[in-house]
mmCIF file of C-alpha atoms in Angstrom:
data_model
loop_
_atom_site.group_PDB
_atom_site.id
_atom_site.type_symbol
_atom_site.label_atom_id
_atom_site.label_comp_id
_atom_site.label_asym_id
_atom_site.label_seq_id
_atom_site.Cartn_x
_atom_site.Cartn_y
_atom_site.Cartn_z
ATOM 1 C CA UNK A 81 147.705 146.583 89.140
ATOM 2 C CA UNK A 82 150.426 143.931 89.191
ATOM 3 C CA UNK A 83 149.856 140.248 89.825
ATOM 4 C CA UNK A 84 151.578 140.584 93.189
ATOM 5 C CA UNK A 85 149.198 143.331 94.231
ATOM 6 C CA UNK A 86 146.206 141.283 93.088
ATOM 7 C CA UNK A 87 147.478 138.270 94.958
ATOM 8 C CA UNK A 88 147.811 140.211 98.171
ATOM 9 C CA UNK A 89 144.450 141.831 97.507
ATOM 10 C CA UNK A 90 142.433 138.639 97.431
ATOM 11 C CA UNK A 91 144.160 137.319 100.551
ATOM 12 C CA UNK A 92 143.253 140.476 102.494
ATOM 13 C CA UNK A 93 139.712 140.350 101.112
ATOM 14 C CA UNK A 94 139.474 136.716 102.220
ATOM 15 C CA UNK A 95 140.573 137.643 105.748
ATOM 16 C CA UNK A 96 138.151 140.562 105.861
ATOM 17 C CA UNK A 97 135.249 138.364 104.786
ATOM 18 C CA UNK A 98 136.017 135.718 107.422
ATOM 19 C CA UNK A 99 136.209 138.409 110.103
ATOM 20 C CA UNK A 100 132.874 139.797 108.884
ATOM 21 C CA UNK A 101 131.350 136.324 109.290
ATOM 22 C CA UNK A 102 132.689 136.233 112.845
ATOM 23 C CA UNK A 103 131.025 139.551 113.630
ATOM 24 C CA UNK A 104 127.692 138.438 112.143
ATOM 25 C CA UNK A 105 127.846 135.209 114.122
ATOM 26 C CA UNK A 106 128.283 137.214 117.314
ATOM 27 C CA UNK A 107 125.233 139.310 116.407
ATOM 28 C CA UNK A 108 123.186 136.143 115.943
ATOM 29 C CA UNK A 109 124.611 134.666 119.142
ATOM 30 C CA UNK A 110 123.756 137.761 121.214
ATOM 31 C CA UNK A 111 120.342 138.353 119.593
ATOM 32 C CA UNK A 112 118.940 134.984 118.437
ATOM 33 C CA UNK A 113 116.043 136.627 116.593
ATOM 34 C CA UNK A 114 118.568 137.976 114.054
ATOM 35 C CA UNK A 115 118.871 134.645 112.265
ATOM 36 C CA UNK A 116 121.403 134.630 109.386
ATOM 37 C CA UNK A 117 122.427 130.977 109.276
ATOM 38 C CA UNK A 118 125.784 131.695 110.866
ATOM 39 C CA UNK A 119 125.668 128.481 112.905
ATOM 40 C CA UNK A 120 126.096 126.557 109.643
ATOM 41 C CA UNK A 121 129.462 128.242 109.069
ATOM 42 C CA UNK A 122 131.007 127.266 112.398
ATOM 43 C CA UNK A 123 133.271 124.625 110.858
ATOM 44 C CA UNK A 124 135.006 127.044 108.516
ATOM 45 C CA UNK A 125 135.181 130.516 110.105
ATOM 46 C CA UNK A 126 138.205 130.311 112.372
ATOM 47 C CA UNK A 127 139.817 127.353 110.597
ATOM 48 C CA UNK A 128 139.760 129.469 107.423
ATOM 49 C CA UNK A 129 141.258 132.431 109.255
ATOM 50 C CA UNK A 130 144.172 130.407 110.613
ATOM 51 C CA UNK A 131 144.647 128.719 107.234
ATOM 52 C CA UNK A 132 145.088 132.081 105.519
ATOM 53 C CA UNK A 133 147.307 133.280 108.372
ATOM 54 C CA UNK A 134 149.564 130.297 107.674
ATOM 55 C CA UNK A 135 149.780 131.371 104.038
ATOM 56 C CA UNK A 136 151.129 134.720 105.219
ATOM 57 C CA UNK A 137 153.715 133.222 107.579
ATOM 58 C CA UNK A 138 157.214 134.476 106.781
ATOM 59 C CA UNK A 139 160.441 134.926 108.695
ATOM 60 C CA UNK A 140 162.428 136.613 105.908
ATOM 61 C CA UNK A 141 162.597 139.911 107.805
ATOM 62 C CA UNK A 142 163.834 138.252 110.994
ATOM 63 C CA UNK A 143 167.373 136.863 111.244
ATOM 64 C CA UNK A 144 166.652 134.801 114.361
ATOM 65 C CA UNK A 145 163.934 133.677 116.754
ATOM 66 C CA UNK A 146 164.573 136.540 119.171
ATOM 67 C CA UNK A 147 163.795 139.213 116.569
ATOM 68 C CA UNK A 148 160.687 137.292 115.469
ATOM 69 C CA UNK A 149 159.545 136.914 119.091
ATOM 70 C CA UNK A 150 160.017 140.628 119.785
ATOM 71 C CA UNK A 151 158.027 141.583 116.694
ATOM 72 C CA UNK A 152 155.133 139.209 117.389
ATOM 73 C CA UNK A 153 155.038 140.261 121.028
ATOM 74 C CA UNK A 154 154.764 143.909 120.003
ATOM 75 C CA UNK A 155 152.040 143.449 117.376
ATOM 76 C CA UNK A 156 150.025 140.605 118.936
ATOM 77 C CA UNK A 157 150.688 139.832 122.610
ATOM 78 C CA UNK A 158 150.911 143.403 123.918
ATOM 79 C CA UNK A 159 147.728 144.528 122.074
ATOM 80 C CA UNK A 160 145.935 141.414 123.328
ATOM 81 C CA UNK A 161 146.790 142.253 126.943
ATOM 82 C CA UNK A 162 146.155 145.989 126.715
ATOM 83 C CA UNK A 163 142.856 145.709 124.862
ATOM 84 C CA UNK A 164 141.662 142.913 127.159
ATOM 85 C CA UNK A 165 142.359 145.087 130.192
ATOM 86 C CA UNK A 166 140.844 148.193 128.575
ATOM 87 C CA UNK A 167 137.548 146.509 127.810
ATOM 88 C CA UNK A 168 137.514 144.858 131.226
ATOM 89 C CA UNK A 169 137.887 148.323 132.779
ATOM 90 C CA UNK A 170 134.823 149.625 130.914
ATOM 91 C CA UNK A 171 132.721 146.468 131.315
ATOM 92 C CA UNK A 172 129.271 147.640 132.529
ATOM 93 C CA UNK A 173 129.086 144.754 135.016
ATOM 94 C CA UNK A 174 131.889 146.363 137.048
ATOM 95 C CA UNK A 175 129.701 149.412 137.652
ATOM 96 C CA UNK A 176 126.368 147.656 138.040
ATOM 97 C CA UNK A 177 126.743 144.104 139.263
ATOM 98 C CA UNK A 178 123.002 143.543 138.903
ATOM 99 C CA UNK A 179 123.735 143.149 135.169
ATOM 100 C CA UNK A 180 125.904 140.086 135.770
ATOM 101 C CA UNK A 181 123.117 137.490 135.198
ATOM 102 C CA UNK A 182 122.741 138.864 131.646
ATOM 103 C CA UNK A 183 126.481 138.665 130.885
ATOM 104 C CA UNK A 184 128.030 135.776 128.921
ATOM 105 C CA UNK A 185 128.906 132.744 131.018
ATOM 106 C CA UNK A 186 132.553 132.374 131.939
ATOM 107 C CA UNK A 187 134.676 129.210 131.755
ATOM 108 C CA UNK A 188 138.371 129.122 132.658
ATOM 109 C CA UNK A 189 139.861 125.852 131.453
ATOM 110 C CA UNK A 190 137.347 123.341 132.911
ATOM 111 C CA UNK A 191 136.288 125.622 135.743
ATOM 112 C CA UNK A 192 132.895 127.324 135.762
ATOM 113 C CA UNK A 193 133.481 129.774 138.580
ATOM 114 C CA UNK A 194 130.965 130.835 141.173
ATOM 115 C CA UNK A 195 130.906 134.620 140.941
ATOM 116 C CA UNK A 196 129.174 136.406 143.800
ATOM 117 C CA UNK A 197 130.831 139.836 143.823
ATOM 118 C CA UNK A 198 132.474 142.333 141.504
ATOM 119 C CA UNK A 199 135.855 141.284 142.857
ATOM 120 C CA UNK A 200 135.129 137.685 141.872
ATOM 121 C CA UNK A 201 134.203 138.944 138.426
ATOM 122 C CA UNK A 202 137.463 140.882 138.094
ATOM 123 C CA UNK A 203 139.533 137.970 139.401
ATOM 124 C CA UNK A 204 138.084 135.463 136.938
ATOM 125 C CA UNK A 205 138.335 137.897 134.039
ATOM 126 C CA UNK A 206 142.036 138.268 134.812
ATOM 127 C CA UNK A 207 142.288 134.479 134.920
ATOM 128 C CA UNK A 208 140.657 134.322 131.492
ATOM 129 C CA UNK A 209 143.173 136.798 130.108
ATOM 130 C CA UNK A 210 146.387 135.487 131.643
ATOM 131 C CA UNK A 211 145.681 131.813 132.391
ATOM 132 C CA UNK A 212 143.224 130.616 129.748
ATOM 133 C CA UNK A 213 144.356 132.986 126.982
ATOM 134 C CA UNK A 214 140.727 133.800 126.138
ATOM 135 C CA UNK A 215 140.577 137.552 126.806
ATOM 136 C CA UNK A 216 138.125 139.327 129.115
ATOM 137 C CA UNK A 217 134.345 139.146 128.823
ATOM 138 C CA UNK A 218 134.364 142.667 127.394
ATOM 139 C CA UNK A 219 136.666 141.749 124.495
ATOM 140 C CA UNK A 220 135.916 138.064 123.968
ATOM 141 C CA UNK A 221 136.992 137.565 120.331
ATOM 142 C CA UNK A 222 140.538 138.703 121.069
ATOM 143 C CA UNK A 223 141.301 135.115 122.065
ATOM 144 C CA UNK A 224 142.218 134.641 118.423
ATOM 145 C CA UNK A 225 144.995 137.264 118.756
ATOM 146 C CA UNK A 226 146.621 135.364 121.594
ATOM 147 C CA UNK A 227 146.173 132.085 119.712
ATOM 148 C CA UNK A 228 147.712 133.577 116.579
ATOM 149 C CA UNK A 229 150.657 134.725 118.683
ATOM 150 C CA UNK A 230 151.137 131.292 120.248
ATOM 151 C CA UNK A 231 150.711 129.373 117.010
ATOM 152 C CA UNK A 232 153.061 131.675 115.096
ATOM 153 C CA UNK A 233 155.794 130.966 117.644
ATOM 154 C CA UNK A 234 155.037 127.245 117.632
ATOM 155 C CA UNK A 235 155.180 127.127 113.859
ATOM 156 C CA UNK A 236 158.495 128.962 113.868
ATOM 157 C CA UNK A 237 159.810 126.100 115.990
ATOM 158 C CA UNK A 238 158.258 123.519 113.664
ATOM 159 C CA UNK A 239 159.949 125.165 110.689
ATOM 160 C CA UNK A 240 163.351 125.224 112.383
ATOM 161 C CA UNK A 241 163.038 121.557 113.367
ATOM 162 C CA UNK A 242 161.799 120.585 109.883
ATOM 163 C CA UNK A 243 164.742 122.281 108.193
ATOM 164 C CA UNK A 244 167.266 120.621 110.504
ATOM 165 C CA UNK A 245 165.680 117.196 110.001
ATOM 166 C CA UNK A 246 165.653 117.651 106.227
ATOM 167 C CA UNK A 247 169.333 118.655 106.265
ATOM 168 C CA UNK A 248 170.191 115.462 108.132
ATOM 169 C CA UNK A 249 167.981 113.028 106.210
ATOM 170 C CA UNK A 250 168.015 114.408 102.693
ATOM 171 C CA UNK A 251 170.164 117.487 102.010
ATOM 172 C CA UNK A 252 169.445 117.335 98.254
ATOM 173 C CA UNK A 253 165.671 117.424 98.717
ATOM 174 C CA UNK A 254 165.608 120.218 101.285
ATOM 175 C CA UNK A 255 162.358 122.046 100.485
ATOM 176 C CA UNK A 256 160.328 118.890 99.800
ATOM 177 C CA UNK A 257 161.624 117.187 102.900
ATOM 178 C CA UNK A 258 160.875 120.312 104.974
ATOM 179 C CA UNK A 259 157.309 120.324 103.634
ATOM 180 C CA UNK A 260 156.945 116.624 104.430
ATOM 181 C CA UNK A 261 158.177 117.015 107.995
ATOM 182 C CA UNK A 262 155.899 120.043 108.439
ATOM 183 C CA UNK A 263 152.918 118.011 107.215
ATOM 184 C CA UNK A 264 153.704 115.221 109.669
ATOM 185 C CA UNK A 265 154.030 117.764 112.484
ATOM 186 C CA UNK A 266 150.645 119.232 111.521
ATOM 187 C CA UNK A 267 148.980 115.810 111.644
ATOM 188 C CA UNK A 268 150.574 115.028 115.007
ATOM 189 C CA UNK A 269 149.449 118.413 116.334
ATOM 190 C CA UNK A 270 145.850 117.802 115.251
ATOM 191 C CA UNK A 271 145.927 114.358 116.837
ATOM 192 C CA UNK A 272 147.082 115.964 120.079
ATOM 193 C CA UNK A 273 144.334 118.589 119.934
ATOM 194 C CA UNK A 274 141.672 115.930 119.261
ATOM 195 C CA UNK A 275 142.972 113.693 122.068
ATOM 196 C CA UNK A 276 142.759 116.558 124.550
ATOM 197 C CA UNK A 277 139.244 117.405 123.301
ATOM 198 C CA UNK A 278 137.774 113.904 123.632
ATOM 199 C CA UNK A 279 139.318 113.551 127.085
ATOM 200 C CA UNK A 280 137.966 116.957 128.181
ATOM 201 C CA UNK A 281 141.441 118.243 129.016
ATOM 202 C CA UNK A 282 141.906 122.020 129.136
ATOM 203 C CA UNK A 283 145.439 123.305 129.584
ATOM 204 C CA UNK A 284 146.785 126.733 130.556
ATOM 205 C CA UNK A 285 147.054 129.317 127.772
ATOM 206 C CA UNK A 286 144.772 127.272 125.528
ATOM 207 C CA UNK A 287 147.488 124.803 124.499
ATOM 208 C CA UNK A 288 144.863 122.293 123.357
ATOM 209 C CA UNK A 289 143.411 124.979 121.081
ATOM 210 C CA UNK A 290 146.883 125.798 119.748
ATOM 211 C CA UNK A 291 147.457 122.183 118.753
ATOM 212 C CA UNK A 292 144.242 122.097 116.741
ATOM 213 C CA UNK A 293 144.823 125.487 115.145
ATOM 214 C CA UNK A 294 148.435 124.646 114.242
ATOM 215 C CA UNK A 295 147.102 122.023 111.819
ATOM 216 C CA UNK A 296 145.254 124.645 109.757
ATOM 217 C CA UNK A 297 148.059 127.170 110.061
ATOM 218 C CA UNK A 298 150.599 124.630 108.776
ATOM 219 C CA UNK A 299 148.343 123.608 105.912
ATOM 220 C CA UNK A 300 148.013 127.240 104.885
ATOM 221 C CA UNK A 301 151.799 127.477 104.738
ATOM 222 C CA UNK A 302 152.021 124.230 102.770
ATOM 223 C CA UNK A 303 149.470 125.442 100.222
ATOM 224 C CA UNK A 304 150.737 128.977 99.779
ATOM 225 C CA UNK A 305 153.080 128.163 96.892
ATOM 226 C CA UNK A 306 150.162 126.960 94.780
ATOM 227 C CA UNK A 307 147.481 129.374 95.944
ATOM 228 C CA UNK A 308 149.640 132.491 95.748
ATOM 229 C CA UNK A 309 150.962 131.594 92.285
ATOM 230 C CA UNK A 310 149.959 134.597 90.115
ATOM 231 C CA UNK A 311 149.547 132.282 87.115
ATOM 232 C CA UNK A 312 146.639 130.426 88.706
ATOM 233 C CA UNK A 313 143.545 131.608 86.897
ATOM 234 C CA UNK A 314 145.451 134.661 85.658
ATOM 235 C CA UNK A 315 144.609 136.570 82.511
ATOM 236 C CA UNK A 316 148.319 136.588 81.660
ATOM 237 C CA UNK A 317 148.373 132.867 80.846
ATOM 238 C CA UNK A 318 148.801 132.446 77.119
ATOM 239 C CA UNK A 319 149.536 129.480 74.837
ATOM 240 C CA UNK A 320 148.652 130.986 71.510
ATOM 241 C CA UNK A 321 145.010 130.708 72.556
ATOM 242 C CA UNK A 322 145.211 133.032 75.538
ATOM 243 C CA UNK A 323 141.493 133.836 75.802
ATOM 244 C CA UNK A 324 140.565 130.157 75.760
ATOM 245 C CA UNK A 325 143.089 129.357 78.493
ATOM 246 C CA UNK A 326 141.874 132.234 80.628
ATOM 247 C CA UNK A 327 138.250 131.179 80.200
ATOM 248 C CA UNK A 328 138.996 127.561 81.075
ATOM 249 C CA UNK A 329 140.849 128.581 84.210
ATOM 250 C CA UNK A 330 138.006 130.814 85.362
ATOM 251 C CA UNK A 331 135.453 128.087 84.627
ATOM 252 C CA UNK A 332 137.586 125.666 86.643
ATOM 253 C CA UNK A 333 137.594 128.075 89.600
ATOM 254 C CA UNK A 334 133.798 128.487 89.376
ATOM 255 C CA UNK A 335 133.320 124.716 89.209
ATOM 256 C CA UNK A 336 135.649 124.220 92.186
ATOM 257 C CA UNK A 337 133.660 126.785 94.168
ATOM 258 C CA UNK A 338 130.344 125.067 93.475
ATOM 259 C CA UNK A 339 131.666 121.568 94.225
ATOM 260 C CA UNK A 340 133.405 122.678 97.432
ATOM 261 C CA UNK A 341 130.370 124.474 98.864
ATOM 262 C CA UNK A 342 128.039 121.627 97.836
ATOM 263 C CA UNK A 343 130.301 119.176 99.674
ATOM 264 C CA UNK A 344 130.441 121.499 102.675
ATOM 265 C CA UNK A 345 126.635 121.771 102.791
ATOM 266 C CA UNK A 346 126.363 117.976 102.633
ATOM 267 C CA UNK A 347 128.956 117.304 105.332
ATOM 268 C CA UNK A 348 128.405 120.193 107.733
ATOM 269 C CA UNK A 349 126.458 119.398 110.899
ATOM 270 C CA UNK A 350 125.260 122.471 112.849
ATOM 271 C CA UNK A 351 126.386 122.239 116.455
ATOM 272 C CA UNK A 352 125.782 125.137 118.869
ATOM 273 C CA UNK A 353 128.575 123.820 121.082
ATOM 274 C CA UNK A 354 131.204 123.740 118.318
ATOM 275 C CA UNK A 355 133.990 126.183 119.128
ATOM 276 C CA UNK A 356 137.637 126.379 118.101
ATOM 277 C CA UNK A 357 138.090 128.785 121.029
ATOM 278 C CA UNK A 358 137.065 126.069 123.489
ATOM 279 C CA UNK A 359 138.520 123.260 121.360
ATOM 280 C CA UNK A 360 135.035 121.745 121.108
ATOM 281 C CA UNK A 361 135.337 120.017 117.734
ATOM 282 C CA UNK A 362 132.132 118.047 117.295
ATOM 283 C CA UNK A 363 131.463 114.324 117.380
ATOM 284 C CA UNK A 364 133.507 113.195 114.394
ATOM 285 C CA UNK A 365 137.075 114.095 113.457
ATOM 286 C CA UNK A 366 136.628 113.078 109.770
ATOM 287 C CA UNK A 367 133.493 115.235 109.473
ATOM 288 C CA UNK A 368 135.234 118.166 111.172
ATOM 289 C CA UNK A 369 138.222 117.901 108.829
ATOM 290 C CA UNK A 370 136.222 117.310 105.668
ATOM 291 C CA UNK A 371 133.760 120.138 106.303
ATOM 292 C CA UNK A 372 136.607 122.502 107.213
ATOM 293 C CA UNK A 373 138.550 121.481 104.099
ATOM 294 C CA UNK A 374 135.664 121.987 101.696
ATOM 295 C CA UNK A 375 134.619 125.221 103.396
ATOM 296 C CA UNK A 376 138.127 126.658 103.101
ATOM 297 C CA UNK A 377 138.442 125.427 99.512
ATOM 298 C CA UNK A 378 135.134 127.057 98.612
ATOM 299 C CA UNK A 379 136.152 130.383 100.125
ATOM 300 C CA UNK A 380 139.566 130.328 98.447
ATOM 301 C CA UNK A 381 138.025 129.555 95.058
ATOM 302 C CA UNK A 382 135.404 132.269 95.578
ATOM 303 C CA UNK A 383 137.972 134.953 96.241
ATOM 304 C CA UNK A 384 140.248 133.801 93.443
ATOM 305 C CA UNK A 385 137.266 134.171 91.125
ATOM 306 C CA UNK A 386 136.345 137.549 92.620
ATOM 307 C CA UNK A 387 139.903 138.689 91.911
ATOM 308 C CA UNK A 388 139.160 138.264 88.189
ATOM 309 C CA UNK A 389 135.977 140.353 88.195
ATOM 310 C CA UNK A 390 135.995 143.697 86.369
ATOM 311 C CA UNK A 391 137.345 146.586 88.409
ATOM 312 C CA UNK A 392 134.052 148.479 88.458
ATOM 313 C CA UNK A 393 132.584 150.498 91.334
ATOM 314 C CA UNK A 394 130.376 147.884 93.088
ATOM 315 C CA UNK A 395 133.081 145.195 93.129
ATOM 316 C CA UNK A 396 135.819 147.701 93.929
ATOM 317 C CA UNK A 397 133.903 149.110 96.911
ATOM 318 C CA UNK A 398 133.086 145.689 98.358
ATOM 319 C CA UNK A 399 136.720 144.586 98.026
ATOM 320 C CA UNK A 400 137.909 147.842 99.589
ATOM 321 C CA UNK A 401 135.593 147.370 102.581
ATOM 322 C CA UNK A 402 136.845 143.828 103.117
ATOM 323 C CA UNK A 403 140.477 144.956 102.942
ATOM 324 C CA UNK A 404 139.713 147.687 105.478
ATOM 325 C CA UNK A 405 138.163 145.115 107.822
ATOM 326 C CA UNK A 406 141.314 143.023 107.496
ATOM 327 C CA UNK A 407 143.583 145.989 108.287
ATOM 328 C CA UNK A 408 141.510 146.999 111.315
ATOM 329 C CA UNK A 409 140.813 143.519 112.659
ATOM 330 C CA UNK A 410 141.932 144.231 116.225
ATOM 331 C CA UNK A 411 139.677 147.258 116.575
ATOM 332 C CA UNK A 412 136.683 145.717 114.837
ATOM 333 C CA UNK A 413 136.719 142.444 116.761
ATOM 334 C CA UNK A 414 137.067 144.121 120.151
ATOM 335 C CA UNK A 415 134.645 147.012 119.563
ATOM 336 C CA UNK A 416 131.876 145.073 117.840
ATOM 337 C CA UNK A 417 131.865 142.549 120.697
ATOM 338 C CA UNK A 418 131.872 145.245 123.371
ATOM 339 C CA UNK A 419 128.997 147.035 121.610
ATOM 340 C CA UNK A 420 127.030 143.794 121.490
ATOM 341 C CA UNK A 421 127.791 143.184 125.161
ATOM 342 C CA UNK A 422 126.440 146.605 126.154
ATOM 343 C CA UNK A 423 123.330 146.129 124.016
ATOM 344 C CA UNK A 424 122.850 142.647 125.416
ATOM 345 C CA UNK A 425 123.117 143.869 129.003
ATOM 346 C CA UNK A 426 120.983 146.988 128.628
ATOM 347 C CA UNK A 427 118.676 146.575 125.613
ATOM 348 C CA UNK A 428 118.284 142.863 124.898
ATOM 349 C CA UNK A 429 114.518 142.828 125.512
ATOM 350 C CA UNK A 430 114.107 145.849 123.237
ATOM 351 C CA UNK A 431 116.082 144.516 120.276
ATOM 352 C CA UNK A 432 115.679 140.742 120.478
ATOM 353 C CA UNK A 433 112.402 140.640 118.583
ATOM 354 C CA UNK A 434 111.580 139.371 115.078
ATOM 355 C CA UNK A 435 112.611 141.954 112.505
ATOM 356 C CA UNK A 436 113.847 144.480 115.056
ATOM 357 C CA UNK A 437 116.850 142.292 115.956
ATOM 358 C CA UNK A 438 118.436 143.019 112.569
ATOM 359 C CA UNK A 439 118.731 146.697 113.544
ATOM 360 C CA UNK A 440 121.581 145.603 115.804
ATOM 361 C CA UNK A 441 123.785 145.241 112.703
ATOM 362 C CA UNK A 442 123.744 148.923 111.608
ATOM 363 C CA UNK A 443 124.088 150.058 115.232
ATOM 364 C CA UNK A 444 127.204 147.924 115.695
ATOM 365 C CA UNK A 445 128.560 149.007 112.304
ATOM 366 C CA UNK A 446 128.133 152.696 113.199
ATOM 367 C CA UNK A 447 129.959 152.284 116.512
ATOM 368 C CA UNK A 448 132.798 150.384 114.834
ATOM 369 C CA UNK A 449 133.189 153.045 112.111
ATOM 370 C CA UNK A 450 133.540 155.714 114.795
ATOM 371 C CA UNK A 451 135.947 153.571 116.812
ATOM 372 C CA UNK A 452 138.357 152.804 113.963
ATOM 373 C CA UNK A 453 139.793 156.349 113.636
ATOM 374 C CA UNK A 454 139.718 156.755 117.420
ATOM 375 C CA UNK A 455 142.019 153.783 117.870
ATOM 376 C CA UNK A 456 144.150 154.310 114.763
ATOM 377 C CA UNK A 457 144.666 158.054 115.396
ATOM 378 C CA UNK A 458 144.607 158.402 119.204
ATOM 379 C CA UNK A 459 144.948 154.971 120.834
ATOM 380 C CA UNK A 460 147.247 153.476 118.221
ATOM 381 C CA UNK A 461 149.854 152.429 120.790
ATOM 382 C CA UNK A 462 147.365 149.933 122.204
ATOM 383 C CA UNK A 463 147.380 148.246 118.802
ATOM 384 C CA UNK A 464 151.145 148.189 118.325
ATOM 385 C CA UNK A 465 150.698 150.254 115.168
ATOM 386 C CA UNK A 466 151.805 153.595 113.799
ATOM 387 C CA UNK A 467 149.551 156.647 113.975
ATOM 388 C CA UNK A 468 147.603 157.322 110.785
ATOM 389 C CA UNK A 469 145.028 159.903 109.723
ATOM 390 C CA UNK A 470 141.260 159.505 109.957
ATOM 391 C CA UNK A 471 141.082 159.299 106.181
ATOM 392 C CA UNK A 472 143.712 156.558 106.031
ATOM 393 C CA UNK A 473 142.016 154.559 108.780
ATOM 394 C CA UNK A 474 138.709 154.475 106.881
ATOM 395 C CA UNK A 475 140.220 154.164 103.415
ATOM 396 C CA UNK A 476 138.553 151.583 101.146
ATOM 397 C CA UNK A 477 140.334 152.536 97.919
ATOM 398 C CA UNK A 478 143.728 150.873 98.422
#
């Protein structure tokens, strides 16, 4: 396996792990007796996802904004709309409105609507999808797809502006000046997101959320040169004492992992109301930033270290599963949430008991495994993807 393949591998494994944490948090949220400590990871889950998404940002295949917009619309916006509408259409509340009191509460911007009929429920779900950019109740986590779409387009604009500014101010220091302007734009964006949060301002399409997320996305792009460098911690580094250099690099990664997670544990303050989706960012901006930074750093160091582990069956299988989760993120996020919604509406009293609540995890996993080939082989157009075989959709070897 080449360094490039390894590099891409750990990034996909990172994404898959973050998405797995999201799914486990939703299990804990829907069935509180299934305690897994997911509340303690609130400050890093989605910030880490958007950080790694920023690392993957590239416009090399797109000659202009129009081609980039068309591509992102096809692979992100259209699936967001179609999947949101699909899972709204099969929401159990539509067919038995008596279940509505058990459904998740709905907020559209700062409005907590009074819902008295099925038609009210449909109306406000459509408002969530098209006005708030938060998807329908039946496919809640897909808000991140719309946010990724919005932030990708915003960052394209930031990049264009940064390059033009750097050409005017310092043509000879183009890349450094572009990075500097991008960093300033990221800080300004975060300041805007925090200002809107503390003043309880909610804008259409989740603009306040986009401003906060853009900070992490931009920082991922700024860090990608260093973090994607195949020499970092690589076994190919040699100075005449190759083994010693390799060992020191690996020890440095392990030490960085321990320090980062220790700092995260010290700084992190569990807050049930914390939510990137709602731009609820806690009581302290420095604590939010520091805990997010150390959490992301710890995860990055962990997966860089994991990339150096021997390619034996247990490690290979775990990495393959995480890469599969990353490839099938749209399906997994929508289906796991819908499964939890159905179980919450129909079987909450049965499953939400000490010990028994953990059975929700294998049930959700089984439904998701069945759904992946269904969507990738039959409903692939909803995802903006090409049709693949059942075997390819469940592949954990590549």
